[in-house]
Tab-separated table of C-alpha atoms in Angstrom:
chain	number	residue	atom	x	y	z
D	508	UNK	CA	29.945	-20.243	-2.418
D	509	UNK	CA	26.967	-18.387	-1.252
D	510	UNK	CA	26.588	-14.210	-1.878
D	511	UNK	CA	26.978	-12.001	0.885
D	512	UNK	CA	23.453	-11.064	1.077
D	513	UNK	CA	21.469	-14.858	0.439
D	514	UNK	CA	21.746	-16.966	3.551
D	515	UNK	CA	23.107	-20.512	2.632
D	516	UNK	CA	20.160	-22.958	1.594
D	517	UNK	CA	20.107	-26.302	2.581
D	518	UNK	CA	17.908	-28.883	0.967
D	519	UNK	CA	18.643	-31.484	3.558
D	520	UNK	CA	16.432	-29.941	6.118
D	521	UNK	CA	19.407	-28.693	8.232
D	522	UNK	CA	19.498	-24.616	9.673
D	523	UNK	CA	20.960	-22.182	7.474
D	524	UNK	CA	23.901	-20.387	8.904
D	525	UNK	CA	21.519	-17.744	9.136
D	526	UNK	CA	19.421	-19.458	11.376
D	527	UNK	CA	22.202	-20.418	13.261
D	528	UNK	CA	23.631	-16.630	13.345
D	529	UNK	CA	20.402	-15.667	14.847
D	530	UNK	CA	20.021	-18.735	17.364
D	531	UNK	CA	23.247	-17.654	18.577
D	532	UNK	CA	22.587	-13.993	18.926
D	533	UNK	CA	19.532	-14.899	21.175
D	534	UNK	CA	20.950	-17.321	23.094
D	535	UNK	CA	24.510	-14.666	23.639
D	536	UNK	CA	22.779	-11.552	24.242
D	537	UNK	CA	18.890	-12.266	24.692
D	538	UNK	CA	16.445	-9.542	23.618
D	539	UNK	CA	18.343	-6.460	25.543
D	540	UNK	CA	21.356	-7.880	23.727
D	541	UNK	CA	20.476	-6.817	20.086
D	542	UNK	CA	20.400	-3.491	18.509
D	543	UNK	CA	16.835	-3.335	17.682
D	544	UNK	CA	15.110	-4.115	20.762
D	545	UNK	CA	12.717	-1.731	22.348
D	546	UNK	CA	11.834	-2.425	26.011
D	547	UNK	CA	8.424	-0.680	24.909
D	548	UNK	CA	6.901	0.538	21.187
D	549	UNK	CA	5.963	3.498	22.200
D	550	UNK	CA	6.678	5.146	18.611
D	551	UNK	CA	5.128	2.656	17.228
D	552	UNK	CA	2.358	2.621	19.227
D	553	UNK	CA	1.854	6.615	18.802
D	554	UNK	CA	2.161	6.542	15.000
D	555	UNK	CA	-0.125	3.430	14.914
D	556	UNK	CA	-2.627	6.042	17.109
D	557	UNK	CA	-2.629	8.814	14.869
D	558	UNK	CA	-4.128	7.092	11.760
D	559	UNK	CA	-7.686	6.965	13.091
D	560	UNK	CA	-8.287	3.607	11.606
D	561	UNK	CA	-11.382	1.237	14.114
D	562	UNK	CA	-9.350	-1.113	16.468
D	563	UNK	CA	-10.633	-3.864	14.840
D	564	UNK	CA	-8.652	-3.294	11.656
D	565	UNK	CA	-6.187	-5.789	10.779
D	566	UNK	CA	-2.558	-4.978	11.380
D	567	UNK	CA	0.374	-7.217	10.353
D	568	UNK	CA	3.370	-6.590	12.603
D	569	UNK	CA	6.764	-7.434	10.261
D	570	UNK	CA	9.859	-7.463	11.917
D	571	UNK	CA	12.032	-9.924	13.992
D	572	UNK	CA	12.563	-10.801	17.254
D	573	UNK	CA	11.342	-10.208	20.688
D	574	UNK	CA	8.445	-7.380	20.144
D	575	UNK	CA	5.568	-5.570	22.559
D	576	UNK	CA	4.068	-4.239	19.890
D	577	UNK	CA	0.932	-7.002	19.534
D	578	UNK	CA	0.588	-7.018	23.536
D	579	UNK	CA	0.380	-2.832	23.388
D	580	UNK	CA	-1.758	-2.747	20.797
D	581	UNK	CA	-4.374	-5.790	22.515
D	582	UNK	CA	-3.706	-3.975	25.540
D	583	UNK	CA	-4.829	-0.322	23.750
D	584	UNK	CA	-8.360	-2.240	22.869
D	585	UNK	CA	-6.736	-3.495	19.242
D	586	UNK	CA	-8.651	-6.982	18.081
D	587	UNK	CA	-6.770	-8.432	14.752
């Protein structure tokens, strides 16, 4: 039986039911659908803005799903 917080592993090559949780949350709701969506980062944006660092420094965007973040920040002049 698999814990509560550990997604079921497969060593067959088959989804998770994680995987399928999430397939099935997109495919239900779409991006408006889910809790975390943002139509636009503008938080993120802003907070990215205010640590002076050269728009060619390299950011790593970590999060799931459907995000604007990478087009704001290429739109903004951003490079990596």
């Amino acid at each position: 039986m698999a814990r509560a917080d550990r997604a079921p592993t497969s060593h067959d090559g088959c989804m998770t039911d994680r995987g399928r949780h999430w397939d099935d949350a997109y495919r239900n709701k779409g991006s408006e659908g889910v809790s975390w969506y943002q139509p636009e980062p503008v938080v993120s944006v802003e907070l990215i803005g205010l640590l002076d660092i050269s728009p060619s420094t390299a950011m790593v965007d970590i999060g799931g799903g459907t995000s604007y973040l990478l087009d704001r920040l290429i739109e903004s002049g951003r490079s990596d």
